[in-house]
Short mmCIF file of C-alpha atoms and ligand atoms in Angstrom, two decimals:
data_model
loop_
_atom_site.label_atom_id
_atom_site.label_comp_id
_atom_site.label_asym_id
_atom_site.label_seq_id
_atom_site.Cartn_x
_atom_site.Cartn_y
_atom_site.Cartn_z
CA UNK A 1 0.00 0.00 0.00
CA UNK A 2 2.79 2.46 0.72
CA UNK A 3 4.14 1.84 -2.46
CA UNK A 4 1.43 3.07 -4.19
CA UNK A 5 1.45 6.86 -5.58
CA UNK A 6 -0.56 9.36 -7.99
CA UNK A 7 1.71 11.09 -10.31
CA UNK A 8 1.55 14.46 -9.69
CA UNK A 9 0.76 15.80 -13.43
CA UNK A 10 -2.13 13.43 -14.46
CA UNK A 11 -3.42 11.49 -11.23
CA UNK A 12 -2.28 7.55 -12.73
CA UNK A 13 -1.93 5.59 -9.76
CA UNK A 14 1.34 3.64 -10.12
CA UNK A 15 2.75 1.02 -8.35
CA UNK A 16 6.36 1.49 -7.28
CA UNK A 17 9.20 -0.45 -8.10
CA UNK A 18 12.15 -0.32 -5.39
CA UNK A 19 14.80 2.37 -6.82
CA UNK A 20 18.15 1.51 -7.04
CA UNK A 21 20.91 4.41 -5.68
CA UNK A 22 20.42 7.83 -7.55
CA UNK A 23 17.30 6.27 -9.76
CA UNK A 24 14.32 7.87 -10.52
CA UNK A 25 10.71 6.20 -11.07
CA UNK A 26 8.64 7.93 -14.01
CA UNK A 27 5.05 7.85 -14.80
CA UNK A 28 4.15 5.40 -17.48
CA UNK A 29 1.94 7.93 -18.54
CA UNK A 30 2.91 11.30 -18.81
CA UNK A 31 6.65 10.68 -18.41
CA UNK A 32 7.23 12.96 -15.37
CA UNK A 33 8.96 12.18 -12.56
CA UNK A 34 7.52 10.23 -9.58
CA UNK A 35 10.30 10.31 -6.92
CA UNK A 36 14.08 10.30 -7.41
CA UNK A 37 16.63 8.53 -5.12
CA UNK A 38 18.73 11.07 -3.22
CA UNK A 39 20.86 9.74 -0.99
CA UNK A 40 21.84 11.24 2.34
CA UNK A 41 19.62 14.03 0.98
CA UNK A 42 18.69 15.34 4.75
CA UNK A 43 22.76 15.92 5.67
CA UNK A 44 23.78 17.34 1.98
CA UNK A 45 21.23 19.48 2.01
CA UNK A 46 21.57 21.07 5.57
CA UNK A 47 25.14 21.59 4.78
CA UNK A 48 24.22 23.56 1.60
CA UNK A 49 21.57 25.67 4.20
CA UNK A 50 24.34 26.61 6.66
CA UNK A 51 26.80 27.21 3.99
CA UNK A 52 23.74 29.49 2.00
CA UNK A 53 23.16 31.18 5.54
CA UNK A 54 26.93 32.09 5.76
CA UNK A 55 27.16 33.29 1.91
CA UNK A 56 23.49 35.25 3.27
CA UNK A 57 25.21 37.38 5.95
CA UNK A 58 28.48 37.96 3.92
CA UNK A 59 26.49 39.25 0.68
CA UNK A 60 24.33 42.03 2.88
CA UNK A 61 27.33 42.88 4.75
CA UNK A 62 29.82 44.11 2.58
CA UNK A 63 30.27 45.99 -0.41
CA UNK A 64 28.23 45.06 -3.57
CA UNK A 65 29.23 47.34 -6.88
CA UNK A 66 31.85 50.21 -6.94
CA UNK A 67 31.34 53.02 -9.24
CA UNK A 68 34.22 54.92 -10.76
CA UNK A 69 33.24 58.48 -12.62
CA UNK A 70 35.74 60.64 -13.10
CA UNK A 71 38.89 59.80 -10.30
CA UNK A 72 35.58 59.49 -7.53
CA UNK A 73 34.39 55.99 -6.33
CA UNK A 74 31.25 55.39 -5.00
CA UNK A 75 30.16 52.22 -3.44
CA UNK A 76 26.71 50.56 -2.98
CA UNK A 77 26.02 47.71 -0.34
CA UNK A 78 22.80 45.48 -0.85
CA UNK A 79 20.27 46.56 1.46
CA UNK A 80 21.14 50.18 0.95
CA UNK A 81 19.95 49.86 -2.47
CA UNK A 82 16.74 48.81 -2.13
CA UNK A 83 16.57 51.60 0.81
CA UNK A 84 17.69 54.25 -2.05
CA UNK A 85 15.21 52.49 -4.11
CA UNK A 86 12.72 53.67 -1.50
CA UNK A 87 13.85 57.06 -1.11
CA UNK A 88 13.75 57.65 -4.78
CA UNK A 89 9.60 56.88 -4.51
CA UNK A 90 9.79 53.81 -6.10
CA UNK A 91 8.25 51.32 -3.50
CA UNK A 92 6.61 49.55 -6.11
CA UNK A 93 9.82 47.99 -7.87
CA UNK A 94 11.99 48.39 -4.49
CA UNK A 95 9.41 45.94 -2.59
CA UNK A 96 9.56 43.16 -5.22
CA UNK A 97 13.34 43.71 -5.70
CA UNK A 98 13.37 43.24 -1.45
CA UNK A 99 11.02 40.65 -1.29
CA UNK A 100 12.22 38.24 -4.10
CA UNK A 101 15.95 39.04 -3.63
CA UNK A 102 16.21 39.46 0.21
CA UNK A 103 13.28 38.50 2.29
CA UNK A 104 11.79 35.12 0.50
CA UNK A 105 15.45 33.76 0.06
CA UNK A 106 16.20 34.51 4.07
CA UNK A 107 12.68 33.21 5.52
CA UNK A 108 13.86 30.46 2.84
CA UNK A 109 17.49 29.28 4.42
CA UNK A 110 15.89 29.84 7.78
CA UNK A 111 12.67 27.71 7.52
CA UNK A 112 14.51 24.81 5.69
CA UNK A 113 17.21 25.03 9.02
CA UNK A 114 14.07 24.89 11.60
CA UNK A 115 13.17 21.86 8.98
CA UNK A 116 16.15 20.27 8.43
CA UNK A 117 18.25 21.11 11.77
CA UNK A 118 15.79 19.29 14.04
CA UNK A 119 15.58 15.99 11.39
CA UNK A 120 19.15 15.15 11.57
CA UNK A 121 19.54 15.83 15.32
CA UNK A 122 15.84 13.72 16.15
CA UNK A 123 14.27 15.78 17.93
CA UNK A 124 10.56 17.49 16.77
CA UNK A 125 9.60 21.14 16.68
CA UNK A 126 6.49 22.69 16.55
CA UNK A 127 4.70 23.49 13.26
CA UNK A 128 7.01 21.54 11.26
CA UNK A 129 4.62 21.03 8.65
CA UNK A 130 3.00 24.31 7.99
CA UNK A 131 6.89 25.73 8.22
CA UNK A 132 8.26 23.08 5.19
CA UNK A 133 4.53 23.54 3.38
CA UNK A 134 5.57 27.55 3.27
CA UNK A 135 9.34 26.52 2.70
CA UNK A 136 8.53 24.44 -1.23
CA UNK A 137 5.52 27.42 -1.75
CA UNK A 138 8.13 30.17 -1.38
CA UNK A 139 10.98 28.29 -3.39
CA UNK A 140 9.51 29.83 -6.85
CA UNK A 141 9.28 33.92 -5.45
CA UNK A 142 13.65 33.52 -4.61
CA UNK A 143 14.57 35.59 -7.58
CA UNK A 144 18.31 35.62 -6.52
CA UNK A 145 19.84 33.55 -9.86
CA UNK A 146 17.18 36.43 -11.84
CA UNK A 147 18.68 39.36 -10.19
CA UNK A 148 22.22 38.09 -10.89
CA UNK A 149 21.31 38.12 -14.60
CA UNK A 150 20.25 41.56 -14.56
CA UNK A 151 23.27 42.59 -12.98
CA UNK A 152 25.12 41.22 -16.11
CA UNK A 153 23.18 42.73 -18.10
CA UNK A 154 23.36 46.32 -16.03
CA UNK A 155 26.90 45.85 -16.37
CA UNK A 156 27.21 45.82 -20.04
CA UNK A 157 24.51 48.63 -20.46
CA UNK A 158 26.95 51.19 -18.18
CA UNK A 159 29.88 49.91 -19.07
CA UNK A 160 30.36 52.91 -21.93
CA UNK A 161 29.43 55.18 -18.85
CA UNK A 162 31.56 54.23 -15.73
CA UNK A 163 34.17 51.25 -14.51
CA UNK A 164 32.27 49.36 -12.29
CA UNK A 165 34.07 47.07 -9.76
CA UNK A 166 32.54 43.96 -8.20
CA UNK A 167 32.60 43.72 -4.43
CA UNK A 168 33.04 41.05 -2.01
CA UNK A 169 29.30 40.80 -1.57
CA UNK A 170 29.16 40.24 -5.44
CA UNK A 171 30.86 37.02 -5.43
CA UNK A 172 29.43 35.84 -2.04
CA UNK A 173 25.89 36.30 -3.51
CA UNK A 174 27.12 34.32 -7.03
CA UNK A 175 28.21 31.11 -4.70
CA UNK A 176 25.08 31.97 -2.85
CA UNK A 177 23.22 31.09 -6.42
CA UNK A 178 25.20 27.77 -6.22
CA UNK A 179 24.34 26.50 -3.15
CA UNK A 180 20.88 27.54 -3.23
CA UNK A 181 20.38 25.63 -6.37
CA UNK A 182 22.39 22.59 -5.19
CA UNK A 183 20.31 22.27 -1.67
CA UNK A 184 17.08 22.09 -4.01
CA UNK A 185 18.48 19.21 -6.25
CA UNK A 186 19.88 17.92 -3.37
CA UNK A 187 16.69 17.72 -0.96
CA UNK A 188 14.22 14.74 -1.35
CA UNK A 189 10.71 16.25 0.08
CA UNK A 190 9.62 12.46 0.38
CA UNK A 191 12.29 12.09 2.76
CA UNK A 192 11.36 15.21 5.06
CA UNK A 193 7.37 14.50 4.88
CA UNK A 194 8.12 10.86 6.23
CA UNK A 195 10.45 12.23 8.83
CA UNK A 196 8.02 14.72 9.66
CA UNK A 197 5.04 12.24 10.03
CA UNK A 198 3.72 11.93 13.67
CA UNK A 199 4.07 8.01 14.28
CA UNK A 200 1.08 6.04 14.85
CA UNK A 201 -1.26 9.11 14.86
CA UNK A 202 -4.69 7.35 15.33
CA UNK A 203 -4.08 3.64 14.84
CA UNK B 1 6.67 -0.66 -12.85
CA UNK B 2 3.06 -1.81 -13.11
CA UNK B 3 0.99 0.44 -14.23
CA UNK B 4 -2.16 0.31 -13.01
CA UNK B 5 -4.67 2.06 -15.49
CA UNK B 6 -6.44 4.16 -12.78
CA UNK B 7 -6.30 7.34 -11.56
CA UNK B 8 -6.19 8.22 -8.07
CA UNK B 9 -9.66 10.32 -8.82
CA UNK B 10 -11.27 7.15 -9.98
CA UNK B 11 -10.13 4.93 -7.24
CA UNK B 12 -11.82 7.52 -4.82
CA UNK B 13 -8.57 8.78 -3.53
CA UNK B 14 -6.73 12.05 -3.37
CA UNK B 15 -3.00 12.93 -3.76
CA UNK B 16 -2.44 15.58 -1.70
CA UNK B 17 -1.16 18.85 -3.45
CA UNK B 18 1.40 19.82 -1.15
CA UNK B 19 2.71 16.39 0.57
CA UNK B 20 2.19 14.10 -2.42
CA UNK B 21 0.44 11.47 0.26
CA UNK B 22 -2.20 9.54 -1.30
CA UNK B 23 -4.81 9.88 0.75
CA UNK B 24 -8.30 7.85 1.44
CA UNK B 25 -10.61 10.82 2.57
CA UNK B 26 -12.36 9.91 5.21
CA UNK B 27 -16.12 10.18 5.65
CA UNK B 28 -17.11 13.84 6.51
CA UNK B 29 -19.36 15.09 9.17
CA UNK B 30 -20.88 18.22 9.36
CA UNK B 31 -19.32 20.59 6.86
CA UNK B 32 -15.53 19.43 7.51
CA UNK B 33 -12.86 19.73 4.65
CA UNK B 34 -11.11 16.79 4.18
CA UNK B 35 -7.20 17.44 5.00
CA UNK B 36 -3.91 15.55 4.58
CA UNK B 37 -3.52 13.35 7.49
CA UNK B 38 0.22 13.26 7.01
CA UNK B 39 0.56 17.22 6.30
CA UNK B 40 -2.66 18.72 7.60
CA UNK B 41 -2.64 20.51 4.06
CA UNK B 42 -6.61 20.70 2.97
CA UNK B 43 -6.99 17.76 0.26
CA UNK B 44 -8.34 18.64 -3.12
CA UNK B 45 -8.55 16.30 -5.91
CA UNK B 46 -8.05 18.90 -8.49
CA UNK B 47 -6.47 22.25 -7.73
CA UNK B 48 -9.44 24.39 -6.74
CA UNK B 49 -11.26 26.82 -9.34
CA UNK B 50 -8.55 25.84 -11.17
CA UNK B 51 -9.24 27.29 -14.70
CA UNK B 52 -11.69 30.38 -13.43
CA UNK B 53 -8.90 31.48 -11.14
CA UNK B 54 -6.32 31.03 -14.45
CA UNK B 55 -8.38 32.74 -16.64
CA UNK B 56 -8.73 35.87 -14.42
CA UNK B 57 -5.43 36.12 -13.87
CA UNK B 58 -4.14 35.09 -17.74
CA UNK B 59 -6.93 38.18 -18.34
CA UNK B 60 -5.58 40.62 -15.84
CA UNK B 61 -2.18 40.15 -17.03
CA UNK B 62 -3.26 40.31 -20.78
CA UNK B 63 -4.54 43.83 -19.50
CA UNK B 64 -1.60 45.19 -17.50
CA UNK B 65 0.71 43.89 -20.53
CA UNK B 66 -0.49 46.71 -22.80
CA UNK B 67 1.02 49.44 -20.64
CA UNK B 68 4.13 47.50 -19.99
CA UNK B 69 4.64 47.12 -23.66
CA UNK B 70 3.60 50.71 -24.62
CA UNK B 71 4.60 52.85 -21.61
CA UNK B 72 8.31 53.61 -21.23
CA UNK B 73 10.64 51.69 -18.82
CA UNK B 74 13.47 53.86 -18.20
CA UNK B 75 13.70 57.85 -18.65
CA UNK B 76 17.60 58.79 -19.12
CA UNK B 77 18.64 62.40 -19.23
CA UNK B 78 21.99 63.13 -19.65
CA UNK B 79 23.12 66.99 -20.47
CA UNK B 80 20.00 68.41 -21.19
CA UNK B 81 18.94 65.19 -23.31
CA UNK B 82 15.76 63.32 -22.02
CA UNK B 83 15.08 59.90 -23.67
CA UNK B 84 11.96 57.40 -22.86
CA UNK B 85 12.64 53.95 -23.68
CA UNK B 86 10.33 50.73 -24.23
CA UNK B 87 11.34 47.50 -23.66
CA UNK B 88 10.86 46.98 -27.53
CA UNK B 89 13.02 50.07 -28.49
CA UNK B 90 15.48 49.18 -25.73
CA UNK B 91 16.00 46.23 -27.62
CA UNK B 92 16.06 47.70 -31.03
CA UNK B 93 18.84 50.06 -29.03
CA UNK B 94 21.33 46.83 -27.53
CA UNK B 95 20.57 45.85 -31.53
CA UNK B 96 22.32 48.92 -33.29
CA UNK B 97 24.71 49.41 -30.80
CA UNK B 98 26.13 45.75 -31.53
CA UNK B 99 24.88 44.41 -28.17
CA UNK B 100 24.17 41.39 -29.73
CA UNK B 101 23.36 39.43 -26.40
CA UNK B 102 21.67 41.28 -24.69
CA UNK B 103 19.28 42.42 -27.30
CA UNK B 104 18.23 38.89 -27.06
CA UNK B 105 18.49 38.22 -23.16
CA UNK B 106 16.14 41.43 -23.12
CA UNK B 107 13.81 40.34 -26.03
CA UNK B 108 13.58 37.03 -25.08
CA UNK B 109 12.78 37.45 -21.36
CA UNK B 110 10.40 40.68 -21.89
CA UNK B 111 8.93 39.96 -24.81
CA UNK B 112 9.28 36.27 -26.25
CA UNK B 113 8.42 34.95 -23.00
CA UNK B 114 5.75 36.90 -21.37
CA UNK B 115 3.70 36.47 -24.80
CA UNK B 116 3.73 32.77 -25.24
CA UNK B 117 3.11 31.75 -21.92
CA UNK B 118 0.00 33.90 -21.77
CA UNK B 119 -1.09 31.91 -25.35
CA UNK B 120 0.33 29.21 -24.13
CA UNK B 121 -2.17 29.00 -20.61
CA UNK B 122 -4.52 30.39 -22.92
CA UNK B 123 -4.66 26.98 -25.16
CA UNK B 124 -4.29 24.51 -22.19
CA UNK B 125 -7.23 26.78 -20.91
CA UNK B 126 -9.37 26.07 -24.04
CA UNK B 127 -7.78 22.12 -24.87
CA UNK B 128 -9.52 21.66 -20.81
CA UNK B 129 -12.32 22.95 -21.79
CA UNK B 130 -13.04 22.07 -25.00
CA UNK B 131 -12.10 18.35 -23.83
CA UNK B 132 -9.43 18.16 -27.09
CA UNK B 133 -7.52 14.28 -26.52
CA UNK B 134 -4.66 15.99 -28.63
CA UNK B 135 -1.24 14.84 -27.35
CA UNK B 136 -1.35 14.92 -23.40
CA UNK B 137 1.74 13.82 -22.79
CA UNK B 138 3.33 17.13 -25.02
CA UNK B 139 0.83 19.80 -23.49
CA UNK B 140 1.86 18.39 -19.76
CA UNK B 141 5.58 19.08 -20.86
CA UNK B 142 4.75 22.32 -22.42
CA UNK B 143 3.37 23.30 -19.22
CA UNK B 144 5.77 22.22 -16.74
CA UNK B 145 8.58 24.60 -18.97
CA UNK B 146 6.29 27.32 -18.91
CA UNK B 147 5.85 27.26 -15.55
CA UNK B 148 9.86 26.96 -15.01
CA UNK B 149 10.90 29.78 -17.51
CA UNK B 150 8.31 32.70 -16.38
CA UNK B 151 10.06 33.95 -13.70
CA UNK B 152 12.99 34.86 -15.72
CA UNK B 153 10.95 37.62 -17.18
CA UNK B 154 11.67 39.05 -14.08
CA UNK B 155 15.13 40.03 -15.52
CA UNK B 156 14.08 43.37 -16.62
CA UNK B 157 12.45 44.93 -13.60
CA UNK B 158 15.64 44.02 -11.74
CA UNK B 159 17.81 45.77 -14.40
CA UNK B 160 15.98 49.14 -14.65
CA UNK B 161 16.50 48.97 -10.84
CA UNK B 162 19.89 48.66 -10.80
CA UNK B 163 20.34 50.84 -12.91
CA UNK B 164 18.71 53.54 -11.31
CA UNK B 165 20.41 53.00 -8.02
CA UNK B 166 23.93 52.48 -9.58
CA UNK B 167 23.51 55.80 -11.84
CA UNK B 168 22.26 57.76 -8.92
CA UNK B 169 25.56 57.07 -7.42
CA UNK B 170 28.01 57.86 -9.95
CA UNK B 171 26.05 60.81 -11.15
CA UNK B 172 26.81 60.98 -14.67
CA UNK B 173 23.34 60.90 -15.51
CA UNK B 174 19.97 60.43 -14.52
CA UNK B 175 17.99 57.29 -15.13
CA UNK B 176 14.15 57.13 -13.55
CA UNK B 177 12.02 53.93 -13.49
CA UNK B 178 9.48 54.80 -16.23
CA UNK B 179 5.51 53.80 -15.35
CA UNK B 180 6.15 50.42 -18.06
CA UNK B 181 8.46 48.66 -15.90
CA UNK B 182 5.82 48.65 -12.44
CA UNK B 183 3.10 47.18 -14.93
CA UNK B 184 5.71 44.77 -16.44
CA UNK B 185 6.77 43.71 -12.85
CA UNK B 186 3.22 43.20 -12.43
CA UNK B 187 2.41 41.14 -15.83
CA UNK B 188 5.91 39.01 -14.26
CA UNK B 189 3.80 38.50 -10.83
CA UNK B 190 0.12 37.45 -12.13
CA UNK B 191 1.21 35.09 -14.73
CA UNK B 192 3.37 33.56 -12.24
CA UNK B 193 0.22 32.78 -10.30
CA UNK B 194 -2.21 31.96 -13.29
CA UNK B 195 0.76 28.91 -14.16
CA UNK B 196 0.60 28.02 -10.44
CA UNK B 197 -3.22 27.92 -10.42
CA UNK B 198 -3.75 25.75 -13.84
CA UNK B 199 -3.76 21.92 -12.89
CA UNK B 200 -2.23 19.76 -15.54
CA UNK B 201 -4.03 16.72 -14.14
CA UNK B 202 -7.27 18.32 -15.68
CA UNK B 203 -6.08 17.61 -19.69
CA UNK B 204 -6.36 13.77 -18.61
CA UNK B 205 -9.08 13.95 -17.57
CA UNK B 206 -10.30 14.23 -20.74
CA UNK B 207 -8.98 11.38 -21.74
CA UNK B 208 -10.10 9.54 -18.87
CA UNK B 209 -14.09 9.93 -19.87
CA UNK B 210 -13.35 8.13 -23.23
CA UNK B 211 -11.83 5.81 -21.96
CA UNK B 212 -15.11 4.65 -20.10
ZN1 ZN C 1 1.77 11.00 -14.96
#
């Protein structure tokens, strides 16, 4: 009975075959697929959270772009962009750049550690479930890898007009990209919703 | 594998949305919703409203597209010299000034791909509800990427952002967010949520009624 499952994209009910290591399981149907084998997925990923929360703190703390006009240098830092985003009256277009670039990716690394922390050290927390349910619907509003492509392109666009040095934060924010990414191939939901399950709940 | 030709709809159960649990619903008494016993998530066999909430949000963003396309993204002024871009004649811009690129970067994710995932919903919409059996297993793929790619639209918003704040610094010019780029941030957002909303599961169904 456990080994029964409805695909996610059209509802056939398949039987599952035991995976071997790193396999996946696709619908007969629609192709898409089922589950995929990740192993140690709970430890790999929490690594890739700490290491994301590190890279976090480092990219709002120093030094993102340098200008240079003219012999001056002017430097910008993260957060006090968006907050001369605000000052310039446009909330509209500094709120998403805060919220999809700062805010969801934060409340992201810290949900999956109140997740993922308490897993691997067995011992439960409260509102585990609602906390991972907002965790997978927030994963699609972190914009970070987006942002980084507009700074590319931003670069080339003012290149003609100004040398424009990378900062520290810069780089911490590009490996930030990487281990972001990695921690979501990495983590196997299955894994966390059966860890999560309250044992015998009404039986 | 063994397929077993049965959805989880016929055989009375319910995969839950958010857990992926298949789930027996239990017999209801007065008024209860049936929820995931393993998540506590509130079980629905299909994504609810599914296709009225898509089409008001594939129509709202339809709407708000118009100004984003027309209206001008950036205002630069430099020495005396005001100029009001579009996204379109930005492009045309990175295109004569040899920006090869990012004329496309830009054209692709403002333009290319804000269009056809709006048509794109827009079909699935209709093959749902017209009840087409036309290749299932190509529409659910054609889906799932346009669900994956839309928020790279996004690209834009975040570039006429920077570069406000980063010309503000080095004041060499001016550039100012023109009213295009809050309604194109806006398009980005709604059809974000219309591809959330649309259930794939509903062009099987389709085929599922022939087949009985
Ligand atoms: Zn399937």
């Amino acid at each position: 009975m456990s080994a029964l499952l409805a695909c996610h994209e059209c509802d056939l009910l398949t039987q599952l075959p035991p995976l071997p290591p790193r396999g996946a399981a696709y619908c007969p149907r629609c192709g898409s697929v089922l589950v995929r084998s990740k192993p140690n997925s709970i430890e790999r990923s929490l690594a890739l959270t700490l290491a994301s929360l590190i890279l976090f703190a480092v990219a709002i703390s120093f030094p993102f772009l340098a200008m240079k006009t003219g012999g001056f240098e002017q430097q910008s830092n993260l957060v006090t962009g968006v907050w001369l985003l605000y000052a310039q009256d446009m909330t509209g277009m500094a709120t998403v750049v805060f919220l999809t670039c700062l805010l969801f990716p934060l409340l992201q690394i810290s949900t999956l550690l109140y997740i993922l922390l308490p897993i691997y050290l067995k011992y439960r927390v409260p509102h585990a479930m609602q906390t991972f349910r907002f965790a997978i619907k927030l994963q699609p509003w972190c914009m970070m890898e987006v942002f980084m492509l507009g700074i590319l392109v931003s670069l080339v666009k003012l290149a003609k007009l100004a040398e424009i040095v990378p900062g520290m934060s810069l780089w911490a924010f590009a490996l930030l990209i990487i281990t972001s990414a990695a921690q979501v191939t990495v983590l196997n939901p299955h894994e966390v919703w059966e860890a999560l399950e309250v044992p015998n709940d009404s039986d | 594998m063994t397929p077993i030709e049965m959805t989880a709809k016929g055989a009375g159960m319910i995969s839950c949305n958010s857990c992926h649990m298949l789930c027996r619903p239990q017999p209801l008494k007065n008024n209860q919703k049936p929820f995931c016993p393993r998540c506590g998530a509130a079980l629905h066999s299909r994504k609810k409203n599914s296709l009225s909430r898509c089409w008001a949000l594939v129509i709202a963003s339809s709407i708000l597209m118009i100004p984003a396309q027309i209206l001008p993204i950036t205002i630069t002024s430099a020495l005396g010299h005001t100029q009001a871009d579009t996204i379109v004649s930005g492009v045309i811009y990175f295109m004569h000034t040899g920006m090869w690129p990012i004329a496309l970067v830009i054209f692709v994710a403002s333009v290319f791909v804000p269009f056809s995932k709006l048509l794109i919903l827009t079909l699935l919409m209709l093959s749902v509800q017209l009840r087409w059996r036309w290749r299932p297993r190509d529409r659910t793929l054609i889906y799932r990427v346009t669900e994956i790619v839309g928020r790279w639209s996004m690209v834009d918003v975040y570039v006429v952002t920077i570069l406000v704040a980063l010309v503000k610094l080095g004041a060499v010019a001016t550039i100012d967010a023109g009213p295009g780029a809050a309604y194109f941030a806006g398009v980005v957002i709604l059809t974000m949520f219309a591809a959330e909303k649309f259930d794939p599961r509903l062009i099987w169904d389709a085929m599922e009624d022939v087949n009985e």
